[in-house]
mmCIF file of C-alpha atoms in Angstrom:
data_model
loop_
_atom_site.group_PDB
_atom_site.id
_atom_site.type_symbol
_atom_site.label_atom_id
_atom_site.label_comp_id
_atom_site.label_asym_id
_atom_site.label_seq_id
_atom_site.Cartn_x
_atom_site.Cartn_y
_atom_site.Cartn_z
ATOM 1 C CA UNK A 1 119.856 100.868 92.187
ATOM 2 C CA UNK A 2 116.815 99.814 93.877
ATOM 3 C CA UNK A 3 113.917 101.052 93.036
ATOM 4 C CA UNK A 4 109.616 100.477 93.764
ATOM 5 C CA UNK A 5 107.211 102.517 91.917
ATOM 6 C CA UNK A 6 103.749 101.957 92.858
ATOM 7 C CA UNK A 7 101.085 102.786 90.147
ATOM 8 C CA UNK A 8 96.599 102.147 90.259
ATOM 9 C CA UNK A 9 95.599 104.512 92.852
ATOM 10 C CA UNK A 10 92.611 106.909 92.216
ATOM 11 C CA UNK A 11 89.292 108.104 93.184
ATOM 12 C CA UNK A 12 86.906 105.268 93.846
ATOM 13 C CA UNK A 13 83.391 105.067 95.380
ATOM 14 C CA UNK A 14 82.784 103.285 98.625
ATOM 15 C CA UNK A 15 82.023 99.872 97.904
ATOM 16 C CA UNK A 16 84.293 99.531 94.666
ATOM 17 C CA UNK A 17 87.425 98.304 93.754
ATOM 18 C CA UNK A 18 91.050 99.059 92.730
ATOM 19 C CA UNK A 19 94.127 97.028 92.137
ATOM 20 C CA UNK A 20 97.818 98.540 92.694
ATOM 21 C CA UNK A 21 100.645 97.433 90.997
ATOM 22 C CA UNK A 22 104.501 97.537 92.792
ATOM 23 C CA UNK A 23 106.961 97.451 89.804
ATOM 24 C CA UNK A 24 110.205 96.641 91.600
ATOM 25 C CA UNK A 25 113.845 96.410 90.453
ATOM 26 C CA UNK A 26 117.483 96.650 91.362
ATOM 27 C CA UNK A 27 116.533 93.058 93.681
ATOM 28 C CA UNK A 28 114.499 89.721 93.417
ATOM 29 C CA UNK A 29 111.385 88.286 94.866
ATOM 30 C CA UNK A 30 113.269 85.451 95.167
ATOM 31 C CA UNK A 31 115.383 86.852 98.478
ATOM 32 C CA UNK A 32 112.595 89.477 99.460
ATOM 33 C CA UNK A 33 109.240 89.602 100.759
ATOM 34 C CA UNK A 34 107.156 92.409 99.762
ATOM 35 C CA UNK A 35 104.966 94.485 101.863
ATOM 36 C CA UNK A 36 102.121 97.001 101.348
ATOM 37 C CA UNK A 37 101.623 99.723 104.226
ATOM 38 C CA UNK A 38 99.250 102.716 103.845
ATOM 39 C CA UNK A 39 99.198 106.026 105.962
ATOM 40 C CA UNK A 40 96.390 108.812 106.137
ATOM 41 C CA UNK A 41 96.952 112.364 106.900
ATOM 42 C CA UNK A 42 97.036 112.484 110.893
ATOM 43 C CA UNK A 43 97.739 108.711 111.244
ATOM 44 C CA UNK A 44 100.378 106.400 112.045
ATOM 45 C CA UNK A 45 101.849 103.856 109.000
ATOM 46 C CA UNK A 46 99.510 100.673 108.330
ATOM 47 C CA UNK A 47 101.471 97.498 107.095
ATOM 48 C CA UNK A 48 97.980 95.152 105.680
ATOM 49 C CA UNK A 49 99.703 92.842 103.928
ATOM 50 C CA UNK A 50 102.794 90.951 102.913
ATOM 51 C CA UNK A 51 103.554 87.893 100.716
ATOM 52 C CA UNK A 52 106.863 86.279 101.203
ATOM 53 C CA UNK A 53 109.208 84.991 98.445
ATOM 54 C CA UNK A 54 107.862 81.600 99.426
ATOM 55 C CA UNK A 55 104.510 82.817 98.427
ATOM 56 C CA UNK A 56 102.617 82.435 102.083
ATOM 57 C CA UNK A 57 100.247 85.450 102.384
ATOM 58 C CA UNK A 58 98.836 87.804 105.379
ATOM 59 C CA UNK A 59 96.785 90.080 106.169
ATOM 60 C CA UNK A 60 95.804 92.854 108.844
ATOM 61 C CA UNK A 61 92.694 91.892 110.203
ATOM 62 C CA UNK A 62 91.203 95.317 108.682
ATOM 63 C CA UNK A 63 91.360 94.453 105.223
ATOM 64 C CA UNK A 64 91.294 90.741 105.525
ATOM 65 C CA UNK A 65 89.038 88.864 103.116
ATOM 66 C CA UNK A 66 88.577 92.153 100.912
ATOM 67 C CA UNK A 67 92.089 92.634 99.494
ATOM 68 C CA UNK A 68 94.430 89.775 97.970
ATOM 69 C CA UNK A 69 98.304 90.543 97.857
ATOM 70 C CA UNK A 70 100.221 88.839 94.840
ATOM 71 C CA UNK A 71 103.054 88.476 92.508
ATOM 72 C CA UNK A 72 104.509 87.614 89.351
ATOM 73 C CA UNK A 73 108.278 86.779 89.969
ATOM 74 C CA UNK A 74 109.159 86.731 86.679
ATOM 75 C CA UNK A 75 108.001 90.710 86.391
ATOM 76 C CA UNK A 76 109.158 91.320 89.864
ATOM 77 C CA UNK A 77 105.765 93.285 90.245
ATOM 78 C CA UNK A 78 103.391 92.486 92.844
ATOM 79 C CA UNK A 79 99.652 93.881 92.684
ATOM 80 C CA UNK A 80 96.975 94.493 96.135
ATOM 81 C CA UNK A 81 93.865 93.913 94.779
ATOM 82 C CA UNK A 82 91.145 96.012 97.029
ATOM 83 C CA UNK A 83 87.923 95.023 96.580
ATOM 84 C CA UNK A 84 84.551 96.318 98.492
ATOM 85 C CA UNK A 85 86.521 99.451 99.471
ATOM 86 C CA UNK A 86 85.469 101.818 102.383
ATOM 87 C CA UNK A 87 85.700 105.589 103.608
ATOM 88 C CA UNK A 88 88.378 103.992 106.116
ATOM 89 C CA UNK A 89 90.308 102.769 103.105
ATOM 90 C CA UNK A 90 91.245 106.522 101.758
ATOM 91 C CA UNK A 91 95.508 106.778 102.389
ATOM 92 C CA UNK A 92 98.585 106.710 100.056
ATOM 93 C CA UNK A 93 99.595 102.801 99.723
ATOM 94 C CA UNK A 94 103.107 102.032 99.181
ATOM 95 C CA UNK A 95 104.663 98.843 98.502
ATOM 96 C CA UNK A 96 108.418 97.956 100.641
ATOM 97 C CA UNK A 97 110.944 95.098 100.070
ATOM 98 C CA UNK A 98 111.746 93.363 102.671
ATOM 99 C CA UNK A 99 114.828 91.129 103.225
ATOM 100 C CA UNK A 100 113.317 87.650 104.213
ATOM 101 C CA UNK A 101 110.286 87.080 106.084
ATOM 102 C CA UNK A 102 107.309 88.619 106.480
ATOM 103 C CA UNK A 103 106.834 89.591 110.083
ATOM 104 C CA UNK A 104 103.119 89.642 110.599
ATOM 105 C CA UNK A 105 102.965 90.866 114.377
ATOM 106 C CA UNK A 106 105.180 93.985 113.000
ATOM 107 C CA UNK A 107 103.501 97.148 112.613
ATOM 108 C CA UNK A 108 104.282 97.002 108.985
ATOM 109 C CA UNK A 109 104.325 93.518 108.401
ATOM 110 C CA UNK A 110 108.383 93.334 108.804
ATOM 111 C CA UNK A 111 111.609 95.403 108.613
ATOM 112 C CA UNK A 112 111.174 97.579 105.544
ATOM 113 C CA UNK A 113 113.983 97.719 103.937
ATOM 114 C CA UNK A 114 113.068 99.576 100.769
ATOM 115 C CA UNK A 115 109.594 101.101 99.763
ATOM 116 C CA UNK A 116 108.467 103.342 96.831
ATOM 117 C CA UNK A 117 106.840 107.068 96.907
ATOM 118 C CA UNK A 118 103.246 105.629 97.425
ATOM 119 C CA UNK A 119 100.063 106.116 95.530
ATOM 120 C CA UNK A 120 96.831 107.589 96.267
ATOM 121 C CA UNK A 121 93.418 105.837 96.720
ATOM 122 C CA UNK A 122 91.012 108.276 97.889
ATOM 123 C CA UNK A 123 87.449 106.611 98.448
ATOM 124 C CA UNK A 124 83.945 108.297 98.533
ATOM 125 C CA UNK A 125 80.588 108.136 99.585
#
């Protein structure tokens, strides 16, 4: 059974930082990228970033060069570390698997093939 469960959301102030973790199982890193998307209330889905099993890295423009995407292969987790965070920032963040490469000019960063039930980051003034 396949299964992502994303955990290190919370209540930050604006300028601080957070860093999710995306415990995966029932597949490898090794044949899927993975993905991190985000959606606030009244908004469509955000893909921001994706590393692929080969370990090349991207970004949406709106969180590039504050938030690093990562992962240890032999915990099949992968983290988003969010640093400098803003008011814009505030959305659940879920991680998705994604059977081979990332697609960068895709809404969220590829076809999702699996993704967990998110976690909240809620930042304030």
């Amino acid at each position: 059974e396949v299964q992502l469960v994303e955990s290190g959301g919370g209540l930050v102030q604006a300028g601080g930082s957070l860093t999710l973790s995306c415990a995966a199982s029932g597949f490898t890193f090794d044949e899927y990228s993975i993905a991190w998307f985000r959606q606030a209330p009244g908004k469509e889905r955000e893909g921001i970033s994706c590393i692929s099993s080969g370990g090349s890295t991207y970004y949406r423009d709106s969180v590039k060069g504050r938030f690093t995407i990562s992962n240890d292969k032999a915990k099949n987790t992968a983290y988003l570390q969010m640093n400098n965070l803003t008011l814009e920032d505030t959305a659940d963040y879920h991680c998705a698997g994604i059977y081979g490469a990332c697609l960068p000019s895709s809404p969220t960063m590829g076809v999702l093939d699996y993704w967990g039930q998110g976690t909240q980051v809620t930042v304030s003034s």
